[in-house]
Amino acid sequence: MKLTIIGCNAATPTTTGNPTAQVLEVNNQMVLIDCGEGTQTALRKNKIRFSRINHIFISHLHGDHFYGLIGLISTFSLLKREKDLHIFGPKGLKEIILLQLKLSKSWTNFKLLFHELESKASETILTHEKFLVQSIPLKHRVYTNGFLFKEQPKERKLLIHKALEYNIDKVYYKGIKKGKDVVLEDGTIIPNRELTEDPPKVKSYAFCSDTMYTESIVPIIQGANALYHESTFLEQHSELAKLTKHTTAVEAAHIAKKANVGLLILGHFSTRYPDYNMFKNEAISVFENTEIAKDERVFEF
Ligand SMILES: [Zn+2]
Ligand SMILES: [Zn+2]
């Protein structure tokens, strides 16, 4: 999986950073997660082709997570997009976007398919042939979901020398990769385990922003290869974090540790702090494999 950070500022854009947006590449598919202001220009800077984005996931209806969406949809139209666009987000998002399109008489020439979320329990919201997406209910000032992206299991790896050894015709290869045994002409059964190896382990990525500290997400994100968790504040402002339903870097690190994730990526930084390395310094006392997000930074896992 490849994650490109488009923006990781909390609340407001600055000359050095955009509000929340990121692009995840999973099994050759690209999805956009949140769409703060500045997303379009940042996509161009990062050389991400607009036409590759077919699925957009919006965590909640605070402006720093979706104010770039109407602009992006408008550009898709100007670029003569024809492919369907799927948008997942809280109930109300469809109304907001359609009102803007209606009053500006700018209907799109492609299908806008809204998948509005209302459930307070985790649910599978998309089953694509290449990946699955599960919602992660978060605790914030408005209805908010994080998202867990999981690769679909890959096919079993065919051991070609074994297939040749048993003189197995190529027409059976597809079935073997799917786990089928082979029956030879004389009736002998060659079990699949003799012909294949296990496929690479399925990878997963959890995006959790915005939220107060909540251990309720731990079972959902358990063992994820990477976790992006908001850390708006440092420990000195932990009271402010509680008050505004955000998280500190140390709290995010506790979640990463409890969920036993591979990598913790911190983001959604309050612009009051001069140096974002301070977040990493606080978090690594609890969870060592911590990195900080930065616009245009790419993580591969
Ligand atoms: Zn936010
Ligand atoms: Zn928010």
XYZ file of C-alpha atoms and ligand atoms in Angstrom:
303
model
C 0.000 0.000 0.000
C 1.138 3.534 -0.723
C -0.137 6.524 1.228
C 0.432 10.093 0.023
C -0.273 12.859 2.505
C -2.061 15.752 0.792
C -2.689 17.700 3.975
C -2.484 17.178 7.738
C -3.146 20.582 9.330
C -5.892 20.859 11.913
C -8.618 23.408 11.238
C -6.975 25.944 8.897
C -4.743 25.933 5.825
C -1.379 27.700 6.129
C 1.348 28.568 3.644
C 3.129 25.376 4.660
C 0.244 22.959 4.964
C -3.215 21.919 3.774
C -6.033 20.643 5.958
C -6.782 16.920 5.926
C -6.634 14.889 2.718
C -4.685 11.846 1.637
C -4.537 9.378 -1.226
C -4.219 5.657 -0.631
C -3.134 3.267 -3.353
C -4.378 -0.238 -2.645
C -3.972 -3.073 -5.166
C -3.509 -0.478 -7.956
C -6.695 1.388 -7.015
C -6.546 4.971 -5.749
C -8.914 6.336 -3.128
C -9.132 9.842 -1.710
C -9.619 10.107 2.050
C -11.055 13.463 3.170
C -10.835 16.468 0.898
C -9.842 19.679 2.666
C -9.198 22.937 0.821
C -6.174 22.809 -1.463
C -6.631 19.143 -2.368
C -6.800 19.796 -6.127
C -3.537 21.723 -6.338
C -1.818 19.244 -4.050
C -2.989 16.316 -6.213
C -1.429 18.049 -9.211
C 1.810 18.722 -7.314
C 1.963 15.052 -6.361
C 1.271 14.035 -9.984
C -1.829 12.043 -9.035
C -4.132 11.738 -12.061
C -7.674 12.897 -11.243
C -9.144 10.185 -13.449
C -7.695 7.473 -11.199
C -9.876 8.553 -8.275
C -13.220 6.764 -8.268
C -13.904 6.542 -4.529
C -13.855 9.377 -1.981
C -14.301 8.873 1.762
C -15.264 11.827 3.983
C -14.844 11.346 7.749
C -17.102 14.164 8.987
C -18.658 17.463 8.071
C -16.156 19.856 9.650
C -14.879 22.131 6.904
C -11.213 21.167 7.229
C -12.185 17.680 5.996
C -14.413 18.384 2.999
C -14.342 22.035 1.835
C -12.273 20.960 -1.169
C -14.886 18.492 -2.393
C -17.187 20.781 -4.400
C -14.170 22.254 -6.185
C -12.827 18.847 -7.057
C -16.223 17.657 -8.370
C -16.465 20.824 -10.450
C -13.015 20.228 -11.957
C -13.909 16.592 -12.712
C -16.823 17.998 -14.745
C -14.658 20.546 -16.573
C -12.231 17.732 -17.420
C -15.183 15.895 -19.049
C -15.126 12.998 -16.652
C -17.557 10.226 -17.595
C -16.833 7.557 -14.982
C -19.064 7.184 -11.906
C -17.778 8.807 -8.719
C -18.603 7.138 -5.393
C -18.661 9.372 -2.337
C -18.918 7.919 1.172
C -19.628 10.247 4.080
C -22.044 11.282 6.806
C -25.719 11.858 6.080
C -26.096 15.475 4.968
C -23.106 15.506 2.619
C -25.299 14.775 -0.412
C -27.628 17.668 0.447
C -24.699 20.102 0.813
C -23.076 19.131 -2.487
C -26.303 18.931 -4.511
C -27.426 22.349 -3.265
C -24.187 23.904 -4.514
C -24.516 22.193 -7.895
C -28.189 23.122 -8.178
C -27.825 26.833 -7.379
C -24.886 27.208 -9.730
C -26.665 25.183 -12.432
C -23.586 23.011 -12.766
C -24.885 19.466 -12.975
C -22.163 16.908 -13.607
C -22.003 14.861 -16.787
C -20.928 11.818 -14.755
C -22.849 9.917 -12.074
C -22.349 11.098 -8.504
C -23.190 8.186 -6.237
C -23.536 9.085 -2.583
C -23.280 6.430 0.115
C -24.405 8.179 3.264
C -23.390 6.799 6.643
C -25.497 6.940 9.791
C -24.592 3.821 11.750
C -22.897 4.133 15.120
C -21.523 0.602 14.779
C -18.650 -0.477 12.541
C -19.860 -1.858 9.205
C -18.454 -2.921 5.856
C -19.291 0.023 3.607
C -17.610 -1.109 0.388
C -16.705 -4.484 -1.067
C -14.661 -3.781 -4.193
C -12.976 -6.580 -6.149
C -9.571 -5.226 -5.059
C -10.266 -3.978 -1.512
C -12.724 -3.729 1.362
C -13.608 -0.703 3.462
C -14.963 -0.817 6.987
C -16.147 2.196 8.979
C -14.498 3.013 12.318
C -16.964 4.952 14.510
C -15.070 7.807 16.189
C -15.930 10.148 19.060
C -15.868 13.778 18.014
C -18.094 16.856 18.252
C -20.147 15.750 15.230
C -20.883 12.316 13.712
C -17.504 10.989 12.504
C -16.086 7.804 11.006
C -12.562 6.633 10.405
C -11.993 4.047 7.685
C -10.198 0.708 7.593
C -8.938 -0.266 4.132
C -8.115 -3.927 3.586
C -6.718 -5.603 0.488
C -8.811 -8.417 -0.930
C -6.931 -11.710 -0.516
C -4.586 -12.378 -3.419
C -4.577 -15.641 -5.411
C -2.411 -18.559 -4.258
C 1.043 -18.639 -5.840
C 1.356 -21.375 -8.478
C 4.568 -23.430 -8.284
C 5.185 -23.731 -11.989
C 7.882 -26.460 -11.698
C 5.383 -28.657 -9.816
C 2.690 -28.078 -12.432
C 5.159 -29.083 -15.151
C 6.308 -32.122 -13.163
C 2.731 -33.460 -13.054
C 2.137 -32.456 -16.687
C -0.868 -30.342 -15.739
C -2.502 -28.523 -18.627
C -2.454 -24.692 -18.488
C -6.275 -24.526 -18.529
C -6.232 -25.682 -14.883
C -3.858 -22.927 -13.685
C -6.644 -20.428 -12.949
C -8.479 -22.910 -10.723
C -5.261 -23.955 -8.955
C -4.527 -20.315 -8.070
C -8.009 -20.159 -6.540
C -7.193 -23.183 -4.324
C -8.636 -26.094 -6.331
C -7.093 -29.593 -6.365
C -6.333 -31.238 -9.708
C -7.646 -34.643 -10.803
C -5.343 -36.331 -13.340
C -6.683 -38.508 -16.193
C -5.940 -41.700 -14.213
C -8.020 -40.372 -11.295
C -5.079 -39.383 -9.077
C -5.791 -36.279 -7.015
C -2.991 -33.724 -6.669
C -3.802 -31.671 -3.590
C -3.574 -27.903 -4.024
C -0.964 -27.523 -1.263
C 1.503 -29.479 -3.442
C 1.059 -27.066 -6.322
C 0.876 -23.695 -4.605
C 2.267 -21.480 -1.892
C 0.298 -19.167 0.394
C -0.292 -15.723 -1.119
C 1.293 -12.659 0.546
C -0.521 -11.622 3.744
C -3.378 -9.203 3.291
C -2.440 -5.640 4.260
C -4.591 -3.043 5.960
C -4.539 0.679 6.705
C -6.588 2.518 9.337
C -7.412 6.229 9.077
C -8.683 7.770 12.340
C -9.368 11.507 12.329
C -10.954 13.416 14.163
C -11.550 11.826 17.545
C -11.033 12.023 21.258
C -9.132 9.157 22.859
C -11.294 6.060 22.540
C -10.263 2.445 23.043
C -13.458 1.316 21.312
C -11.562 1.465 17.997
C -8.819 -0.932 19.126
C -10.556 -4.226 18.161
C -11.444 -2.838 14.707
C -7.928 -1.679 13.812
C -6.082 -4.527 15.572
C -2.911 -5.529 13.714
C -3.220 -2.975 10.901
C 0.016 -2.435 8.964
C -0.300 1.301 9.460
C -2.505 3.600 11.503
C -2.964 7.312 10.829
C -4.250 8.785 14.067
C -4.973 12.408 14.733
C -2.858 14.118 17.392
C -4.035 17.694 17.415
C -2.330 18.549 20.693
C 0.757 17.901 22.791
C 0.470 16.715 26.407
C 0.673 20.275 27.788
C -2.731 20.915 26.168
C -4.401 17.640 27.160
C -7.283 19.508 28.800
C -7.926 21.350 25.564
C -7.879 18.020 23.728
C -10.640 16.686 26.007
C -12.663 19.855 25.664
C -12.553 19.895 21.855
C -12.768 16.084 21.476
C -9.336 15.670 19.983
C -6.321 13.507 20.906
C -2.768 14.141 22.118
C 0.280 12.475 20.560
C 0.796 10.292 23.644
C -2.831 9.145 23.585
C -2.535 8.239 19.893
C 0.583 6.229 20.746
C -1.363 4.302 23.422
C -3.974 3.365 20.806
C -1.219 2.213 18.400
C 0.337 0.076 21.140
C -2.944 -1.508 22.242
C -3.878 -2.251 18.619
C -0.431 -3.650 17.889
C -0.155 -1.834 14.559
C 2.986 -1.851 12.439
C 3.412 1.886 12.031
C 1.812 4.937 13.636
C 1.512 8.082 11.515
C 0.573 11.189 13.478
C -1.293 14.072 11.860
C -3.996 16.756 12.183
C -1.562 19.040 13.989
C -2.687 22.257 15.612
C -0.872 25.117 13.902
C -0.002 26.645 17.325
C 3.128 24.454 17.504
C 6.290 25.629 15.720
C 7.850 22.196 15.176
C 5.847 19.042 14.472
C 8.763 16.824 15.528
C 7.603 17.582 19.066
C 4.656 15.229 18.425
C 6.944 12.385 17.461
C 9.188 12.987 20.471
C 6.246 12.649 22.848
C 4.723 9.609 21.134
C 7.854 7.438 20.850
C 8.069 7.116 24.643
C 4.956 4.911 24.311
C 5.132 3.563 20.733
C 8.464 3.512 19.005
C 7.563 3.074 15.353
C 5.980 6.513 15.032
C 6.299 8.917 12.108
C 4.786 12.316 11.507
C 2.712 13.199 8.496
C 3.795 16.094 6.296
C 2.307 17.367 3.047
C 3.678 15.393 0.083
C 5.217 12.758 2.363
C 4.723 9.208 1.058
C 4.506 6.102 3.232
C 4.800 2.601 1.791
C 3.823 -0.389 3.878
Zn -10.345 18.369 11.688
Zn -13.388 17.850 13.272
